PDB file of C-alpha atoms in Angstrom:
ATOM      1  CA  MET A   1     102.889 143.256 109.096  1.00 55.00           C
ATOM      2  CA  SER A   2     100.739 142.515 106.150  1.00 66.00           C
ATOM      3  CA  ILE A   3     102.286 141.457 102.557  1.00 73.00           C
ATOM      4  CA  CYS A   4     101.145 144.989 101.536  1.00 72.00           C
ATOM      5  CA  ASP A   5     102.750 147.126 103.988  1.00 68.00           C
ATOM      6  CA  TRP A   6     106.194 145.102 102.767  1.00 80.00           C
ATOM      7  CA  PRO A   7     108.291 147.844 100.185  1.00 78.00           C
ATOM      8  CA  ALA A   8     107.285 146.592  96.948  1.00 72.00           C
ATOM      9  CA  ALA A   9     111.551 144.950  96.611  1.00 75.00           C
ATOM     10  CA  GLU A  10     110.389 142.402  99.034  1.00 82.00           C
ATOM     11  CA  ARG A  11     107.140 140.966  98.389  1.00 86.00           C
ATOM     12  CA  PRO A  12     106.877 137.796  97.047  1.00 91.00           C
ATOM     13  CA  ARG A  13     104.472 138.381  93.726  1.00 90.00           C
ATOM     14  CA  GLU A  14     106.983 141.742  92.626  1.00 92.00           C
ATOM     15  CA  LYS A  15     110.057 140.495  93.242  1.00 92.00           C
ATOM     16  CA  LEU A  16     108.975 137.283  91.007  1.00 93.00           C
ATOM     17  CA  LEU A  17     108.183 139.876  87.862  1.00 92.00           C
ATOM     18  CA  ALA A  18     110.943 141.874  88.560  1.00 90.00           C
ATOM     19  CA  GLN A  19     113.632 139.516  89.321  1.00 92.00           C
ATOM     20  CA  GLY A  20     112.529 136.350  87.855  1.00 93.00           C
ATOM     21  CA  ALA A  21     111.285 132.806  89.872  1.00 91.00           C
ATOM     22  CA  GLY A  22     114.451 131.426  90.389  1.00 91.00           C
ATOM     23  CA  ARG A  23     115.112 134.228  92.768  1.00 91.00           C
ATOM     24  CA  LEU A  24     113.140 133.254  95.419  1.00 92.00           C
ATOM     25  CA  SER A  25     113.308 130.761  98.364  1.00 92.00           C
ATOM     26  CA  ASP A  26     110.918 128.182  98.220  1.00 92.00           C
ATOM     27  CA  ALA A  27     108.855 129.821 101.236  1.00 91.00           C
ATOM     28  CA  GLU A  28     108.323 132.957  98.673  1.00 93.00           C
ATOM     29  CA  LEU A  29     107.133 130.453  95.731  1.00 93.00           C
ATOM     30  CA  LEU A  30     104.907 128.836  98.176  1.00 93.00           C
ATOM     31  CA  ALA A  31     103.745 132.133  99.521  1.00 91.00           C
ATOM     32  CA  ILE A  32     102.438 133.146  96.347  1.00 93.00           C
ATOM     33  CA  PHE A  33     100.963 129.922  96.115  1.00 91.00           C
ATOM     34  CA  LEU A  34      98.829 130.253  99.019  1.00 91.00           C
ATOM     35  CA  ARG A  35      98.374 133.346  98.343  1.00 87.00           C
ATOM     36  CA  THR A  36      96.672 134.515 101.800  1.00 87.00           C
ATOM     37  CA  GLY A  37      98.077 134.105 105.254  1.00 86.00           C
ATOM     38  CA  ILE A  38      95.276 133.088 108.696  1.00 87.00           C
ATOM     39  CA  LYS A  39      95.310 135.604 111.564  1.00 86.00           C
ATOM     40  CA  GLY A  40      98.573 136.060 112.590  1.00 85.00           C
ATOM     41  CA  LEU A  41     100.244 135.195 110.383  1.00 87.00           C
ATOM     42  CA  SER A  42     101.710 136.468 106.708  1.00 89.00           C
ATOM     43  CA  ALA A  43     101.495 134.130 104.042  1.00 89.00           C
ATOM     44  CA  VAL A  44     105.272 134.055 104.091  1.00 90.00           C
ATOM     45  CA  ASP A  45     105.115 133.517 107.684  1.00 91.00           C
ATOM     46  CA  MET A  46     102.514 130.549 106.860  1.00 91.00           C
ATOM     47  CA  ALA A  47     104.906 129.393 104.337  1.00 92.00           C
ATOM     48  CA  ARG A  48     107.095 129.207 106.395  1.00 93.00           C
ATOM     49  CA  ARG A  49     105.925 126.772 108.930  1.00 92.00           C
ATOM     50  CA  LEU A  50     104.625 124.428 106.620  1.00 92.00           C
ATOM     51  CA  MET A  51     108.337 124.599 104.922  1.00 92.00           C
ATOM     52  CA  THR A  52     109.250 123.649 108.875  1.00 92.00           C
ATOM     53  CA  GLU A  53     106.832 120.966 109.255  1.00 92.00           C
ATOM     54  CA  PHE A  54     107.032 119.137 106.340  1.00 91.00           C
ATOM     55  CA  GLY A  55     111.144 119.452 106.028  1.00 89.00           C
ATOM     56  CA  SER A  56     111.393 119.783 102.272  1.00 86.00           C
ATOM     57  CA  LEU A  57     108.763 121.022  99.085  1.00 85.00           C
ATOM     58  CA  SER A  58     108.590 117.576  97.750  1.00 81.00           C
ATOM     59  CA  ARG A  59     107.711 116.180 101.328  1.00 83.00           C
ATOM     60  CA  LEU A  60     104.460 118.845 101.331  1.00 89.00           C
ATOM     61  CA  LEU A  61     104.214 117.815  97.892  1.00 86.00           C
ATOM     62  CA  SER A  62     103.245 114.171  98.460  1.00 83.00           C
ATOM     63  CA  ALA A  63     101.099 114.800 101.992  1.00 88.00           C
ATOM     64  CA  ASN A  64      97.723 113.383 101.824  1.00 89.00           C
ATOM     65  CA  LEU A  65      94.458 115.417 102.696  1.00 92.00           C
ATOM     66  CA  ALA A  66      94.655 114.405 106.294  1.00 93.00           C
ATOM     67  CA  GLU A  67      98.225 116.033 106.494  1.00 92.00           C
ATOM     68  CA  PHE A  68      97.535 119.069 104.840  1.00 91.00           C
ATOM     69  CA  GLU A  69      94.213 119.431 106.981  1.00 92.00           C
ATOM     70  CA  ARG A  70      96.059 119.341 109.555  1.00 92.00           C
ATOM     71  CA  GLN A  71      97.869 122.954 108.919  1.00 91.00           C
ATOM     72  CA  PRO A  72      95.973 125.456 110.257  1.00 90.00           C
ATOM     73  CA  GLY A  73      94.294 127.524 107.230  1.00 89.00           C
ATOM     74  CA  LEU A  74      94.705 124.399 104.448  1.00 90.00           C
ATOM     75  CA  GLY A  75      91.917 122.511 103.080  1.00 92.00           C
ATOM     76  CA  VAL A  76      90.139 120.710 100.384  1.00 94.00           C
ATOM     77  CA  ALA A  77      90.457 123.455  98.214  1.00 92.00           C
ATOM     78  CA  LYS A  78      94.453 124.388  98.256  1.00 91.00           C
ATOM     79  CA  TYR A  79      94.919 120.404  98.347  1.00 92.00           C
ATOM     80  CA  THR A  80      93.224 119.847  95.237  1.00 94.00           C
ATOM     81  CA  GLN A  81      95.016 123.364  93.799  1.00 92.00           C
ATOM     82  CA  LEU A  82      98.051 122.099  95.008  1.00 90.00           C
ATOM     83  CA  MET A  83      97.916 118.528  93.448  1.00 91.00           C
ATOM     84  CA  ALA A  84      96.771 120.068  90.526  1.00 93.00           C
ATOM     85  CA  THR A  85     100.027 122.138  90.163  1.00 90.00           C
ATOM     86  CA  LYS A  86     101.412 119.380  90.878  1.00 87.00           C
ATOM     87  CA  GLU A  87     100.575 117.184  88.287  1.00 89.00           C
ATOM     88  CA  LEU A  88     100.447 120.021  86.058  1.00 90.00           C
ATOM     89  CA  VAL A  89     104.290 120.104  86.251  1.00 87.00           C
ATOM     90  CA  ARG A  90     104.712 116.031  86.049  1.00 84.00           C
ATOM     91  CA  ARG A  91     102.859 115.924  82.360  1.00 87.00           C
ATOM     92  CA  ALA A  92     104.942 118.615  81.294  1.00 86.00           C
ATOM     93  CA  LEU A  93     108.372 116.859  82.358  1.00 82.00           C
ATOM     94  CA  ALA A  94     106.761 114.277  80.721  1.00 81.00           C
ATOM     95  CA  GLU A  95     105.901 116.302  77.281  1.00 80.00           C
ATOM     96  CA  GLU A  96     109.560 117.389  77.668  1.00 77.00           C
ATOM     97  CA  MET A  97     111.167 113.663  77.674  1.00 74.00           C
ATOM     98  CA  LYS A  98     109.306 112.497  74.729  1.00 75.00           C
ATOM     99  CA  LEU A  99     109.746 115.374  72.375  1.00 69.00           C
ATOM    100  CA  ALA A 100     113.252 114.730  73.533  1.00 69.00           C
ATOM    101  CA  ASP A 101     116.410 111.534  72.953  1.00 72.00           C
ATOM    102  CA  ALA A 102     115.673 109.884  76.320  1.00 69.00           C
ATOM    103  CA  LEU A 103     119.504 109.504  76.537  1.00 66.00           C
ATOM    104  CA  SER A 104     120.576 113.359  75.680  1.00 67.00           C
ATOM    105  CA  SER A 105     118.595 114.642  78.014  1.00 68.00           C
ATOM    106  CA  PRO A 106     118.969 112.595  81.328  1.00 76.00           C
ATOM    107  CA  GLN A 107     117.544 114.946  83.663  1.00 83.00           C
ATOM    108  CA  ALA A 108     114.079 115.421  82.253  1.00 82.00           C
ATOM    109  CA  VAL A 109     113.705 111.617  82.910  1.00 88.00           C
ATOM    110  CA  ARG A 110     115.031 111.992  86.013  1.00 89.00           C
ATOM    111  CA  ASP A 111     113.226 114.666  86.686  1.00 88.00           C
ATOM    112  CA  PHE A 112     110.035 112.972  86.118  1.00 88.00           C
ATOM    113  CA  LEU A 113     110.959 109.906  87.574  1.00 92.00           C
ATOM    114  CA  ARG A 114     111.630 111.873  90.894  1.00 90.00           C
ATOM    115  CA  LEU A 115     108.190 113.471  91.227  1.00 86.00           C
ATOM    116  CA  SER A 116     106.186 110.746  89.602  1.00 88.00           C
ATOM    117  CA  ILE A 117     107.607 107.809  92.347  1.00 92.00           C
ATOM    118  CA  GLY A 118     109.908 109.678  94.277  1.00 90.00           C
ATOM    119  CA  LEU A 119     107.927 109.879  96.898  1.00 83.00           C
ATOM    120  CA  ARG A 120     105.376 106.389  97.044  1.00 88.00           C
ATOM    121  CA  ASP A 121     105.090 104.998 100.268  1.00 86.00           C
ATOM    122  CA  VAL A 122     105.562 101.588  98.472  1.00 89.00           C
ATOM    123  CA  GLU A 123     107.804 100.275  95.638  1.00 92.00           C
ATOM    124  CA  VAL A 124     106.762 100.376  92.205  1.00 94.00           C
ATOM    125  CA  PHE A 125     108.703  99.403  89.544  1.00 95.00           C
ATOM    126  CA  VAL A 126     108.428 101.374  86.280  1.00 96.00           C
ATOM    127  CA  VAL A 127     109.562 101.425  82.372  1.00 96.00           C
ATOM    128  CA  ILE A 128     109.979 103.784  79.648  1.00 95.00           C
ATOM    129  CA  PHE A 129     109.698 102.628  76.265  1.00 96.00           C
ATOM    130  CA  LEU A 130     112.031 104.153  73.993  1.00 95.00           C
ATOM    131  CA  THR A 131     112.316 103.354  69.986  1.00 94.00           C
ATOM    132  CA  ALA A 132     115.472 102.941  68.169  1.00 93.00           C
ATOM    133  CA  GLN A 133     115.969 107.098  68.132  1.00 91.00           C
ATOM    134  CA  ASN A 134     115.413 106.791  72.069  1.00 91.00           C
ATOM    135  CA  ARG A 135     112.048 108.299  71.618  1.00 90.00           C
ATOM    136  CA  VAL A 136     109.648 107.931  74.292  1.00 90.00           C
ATOM    137  CA  LEU A 137     106.582 105.532  73.292  1.00 93.00           C
ATOM    138  CA  ALA A 138     105.069 105.173  76.461  1.00 92.00           C
ATOM    139  CA  VAL A 139     106.164 104.854  80.555  1.00 92.00           C
ATOM    140  CA  GLU A 140     103.807 102.209  82.754  1.00 94.00           C
ATOM    141  CA  GLU A 141     104.250 101.157  85.970  1.00 93.00           C
ATOM    142  CA  VAL A 142     103.953  97.455  85.854  1.00 92.00           C
ATOM    143  CA  PHE A 143     104.533  96.602  89.434  1.00 89.00           C
ATOM    144  CA  SER A 144     104.374  97.546  92.496  1.00 85.00           C
ATOM    145  CA  GLY A 145     105.016  96.008  96.546  1.00 78.00           C
ATOM    146  CA  THR A 146     105.388  97.004  99.420  1.00 67.00           C
ATOM    147  CA  LEU A 147     107.494  99.206 102.052  1.00 58.00           C
ATOM    148  CA  SER A 148     110.723  97.240 101.276  1.00 58.00           C
ATOM    149  CA  GLU A 149     110.299  95.100  98.150  1.00 62.00           C
ATOM    150  CA  THR A 150     108.382  94.909  94.975  1.00 67.00           C
ATOM    151  CA  ARG A 151     108.705  91.651  93.031  1.00 83.00           C
ATOM    152  CA  VAL A 152     109.536  92.120  89.419  1.00 87.00           C
ATOM    153  CA  TYR A 153     109.155  89.374  86.649  1.00 91.00           C
ATOM    154  CA  PRO A 154     111.455  89.912  83.761  1.00 93.00           C
ATOM    155  CA  ARG A 155     109.151  88.276  81.373  1.00 93.00           C
ATOM    156  CA  GLU A 156     106.118  90.675  81.734  1.00 94.00           C
ATOM    157  CA  VAL A 157     108.700  93.614  81.007  1.00 95.00           C
ATOM    158  CA  VAL A 158     109.655  91.791  77.672  1.00 96.00           C
ATOM    159  CA  ARG A 159     106.130  91.392  76.912  1.00 96.00           C
ATOM    160  CA  ARG A 160     105.090  94.912  77.547  1.00 96.00           C
ATOM    161  CA  ALA A 161     108.291  95.606  75.261  1.00 97.00           C
ATOM    162  CA  LEU A 162     107.038  93.032  72.737  1.00 97.00           C
ATOM    163  CA  ALA A 163     103.245  94.934  72.160  1.00 97.00           C
ATOM    164  CA  HIS A 164     104.739  98.720  72.503  1.00 97.00           C
ATOM    165  CA  ASN A 165     107.572  97.203  69.463  1.00 97.00           C
ATOM    166  CA  ALA A 166     110.477  99.173  71.309  1.00 97.00           C
ATOM    167  CA  ALA A 167     113.623  98.983  71.376  1.00 97.00           C
ATOM    168  CA  GLY A 168     114.905  99.951  74.004  1.00 96.00           C
ATOM    169  CA  VAL A 169     113.884 100.376  77.774  1.00 97.00           C
ATOM    170  CA  ILE A 170     114.505 102.196  80.711  1.00 96.00           C
ATOM    171  CA  VAL A 171     113.444 100.941  84.474  1.00 97.00           C
ATOM    172  CA  ALA A 172     112.941 102.665  87.085  1.00 96.00           C
ATOM    173  CA  HIS A 173     112.067 101.733  90.981  1.00 96.00           C
ATOM    174  CA  ASN A 174     111.910 103.561  94.220  1.00 94.00           C
ATOM    175  CA  HIS A 175     113.473 102.815  97.973  1.00 93.00           C
ATOM    176  CA  PRO A 176     110.593 104.680 100.530  1.00 91.00           C
ATOM    177  CA  SER A 177     113.532 104.533 102.794  1.00 88.00           C
ATOM    178  CA  GLY A 178     114.841 107.860 101.113  1.00 87.00           C
ATOM    179  CA  VAL A 179     118.177 105.811 100.298  1.00 91.00           C
ATOM    180  CA  ALA A 180     119.283 105.618  96.842  1.00 91.00           C
ATOM    181  CA  GLU A 181     122.255 103.342  97.058  1.00 93.00           C
ATOM    182  CA  PRO A 182     121.238 100.308  95.038  1.00 94.00           C
ATOM    183  CA  SER A 183     121.272  97.311  96.620  1.00 92.00           C
ATOM    184  CA  SER A 184     122.700  93.836  95.753  1.00 93.00           C
ATOM    185  CA  ALA A 185     119.042  92.183  94.375  1.00 92.00           C
ATOM    186  CA  ASP A 186     119.007  95.870  92.934  1.00 93.00           C
ATOM    187  CA  ARG A 187     122.289  94.306  90.603  1.00 95.00           C
ATOM    188  CA  ALA A 188     121.255  91.226  90.348  1.00 94.00           C
ATOM    189  CA  LEU A 189     117.639  92.194  88.881  1.00 94.00           C
ATOM    190  CA  THR A 190     119.336  94.330  86.338  1.00 95.00           C
ATOM    191  CA  ASP A 191     121.480  91.634  85.036  1.00 96.00           C
ATOM    192  CA  THR A 192     118.368  89.072  84.855  1.00 95.00           C
ATOM    193  CA  LEU A 193     116.707  91.232  82.926  1.00 95.00           C
ATOM    194  CA  LYS A 194     119.743  92.714  80.519  1.00 96.00           C
ATOM    195  CA  ALA A 195     120.011  89.223  79.577  1.00 96.00           C
ATOM    196  CA  THR A 196     116.643  88.356  79.102  1.00 96.00           C
ATOM    197  CA  LEU A 197     115.653  91.611  76.944  1.00 97.00           C
ATOM    198  CA  GLN A 198     118.549  91.128  74.816  1.00 97.00           C
ATOM    199  CA  LEU A 199     116.550  87.290  74.069  1.00 96.00           C
ATOM    200  CA  VAL A 200     114.070  89.489  72.195  1.00 97.00           C
ATOM    201  CA  ASP A 201     116.785  92.704  70.791  1.00 97.00           C
ATOM    202  CA  VAL A 202     115.619  95.341  73.091  1.00 97.00           C
ATOM    203  CA  ARG A 203     118.481  96.909  74.931  1.00 97.00           C
ATOM    204  CA  LEU A 204     118.140  97.854  79.075  1.00 97.00           C
ATOM    205  CA  LEU A 205     119.828 101.253  79.058  1.00 95.00           C
ATOM    206  CA  ASP A 206     119.895 101.791  82.242  1.00 95.00           C
ATOM    207  CA  HIS A 207     117.666 101.337  84.899  1.00 96.00           C
ATOM    208  CA  PHE A 208     117.318 104.028  88.341  1.00 96.00           C
ATOM    209  CA  VAL A 209     117.141 103.979  92.176  1.00 96.00           C
ATOM    210  CA  ILE A 210     114.497 106.660  93.400  1.00 95.00           C
ATOM    211  CA  THR A 211     113.960 109.087  96.297  1.00 92.00           C
ATOM    212  CA  GLY A 212     112.423 112.303  96.525  1.00 84.00           C
ATOM    213  CA  SER A 213     116.265 113.799  95.711  1.00 84.00           C
ATOM    214  CA  HIS A 214     117.681 112.078  93.446  1.00 90.00           C
ATOM    215  CA  ALA A 215     117.973 109.218  90.857  1.00 92.00           C
ATOM    216  CA  GLU A 216     121.250 106.601  91.079  1.00 94.00           C
ATOM    217  CA  SER A 217     121.671 105.591  87.365  1.00 94.00           C
ATOM    218  CA  PHE A 218     123.049 102.426  86.941  1.00 95.00           C
ATOM    219  CA  ALA A 219     124.536 103.311  83.315  1.00 92.00           C
ATOM    220  CA  GLU A 220     126.696 106.181  84.799  1.00 91.00           C
ATOM    221  CA  ARG A 221     127.984 103.405  87.551  1.00 93.00           C
ATOM    222  CA  GLY A 222     129.130 101.452  84.652  1.00 93.00           C
ATOM    223  CA  TRP A 223     127.100  98.722  85.513  1.00 93.00           C
ATOM    224  CA  LEU A 224     125.100  97.752  82.066  1.00 89.00           C
TER     225      LEU A 224
END
């Protein structure tokens, strides 16, 4: 049955307008994005199948073009729309983070980092440079590595902090394994970064370990 033949209250678009986007399931929201289904499948059926194939929305959003095109009814046009939507959300989160005190809006920082690096397939190291009032000056990806590690040079972090005249920094790196538990090497790096930054009066305010679904904070664990 076509979605047009469904009761109005059950159609995703009408349901969103009547109840708000938050009341829709992931598949219903994805169906609105897809707009149409394919022969034998409504947009909602197609969305449900995609959720099953990819396992989660975050995994779908991190798919490459080849993975996307393997799904019936999907091609370059839909892929570019999806990537544009993802980038718009990332930029909106970046704006929200920059407009607020980074420490009083930790969820905005978490959401931005998860969307930016949570599902990267290699480890990357990101630094958020802050003013004395904890406003965001800049965000830079300063190092990248392999599937399991990235080599971080504290002196380079210090150099970039001084270039931005930053009073503090928040650092983050992802775990492509999907496990957000910090390693002993992560803790050792954090201690070295903190000590090195203190030499130039720059505070290390937090270190996040990021996956697609989680952001683990060193500060919240009392490790800073």
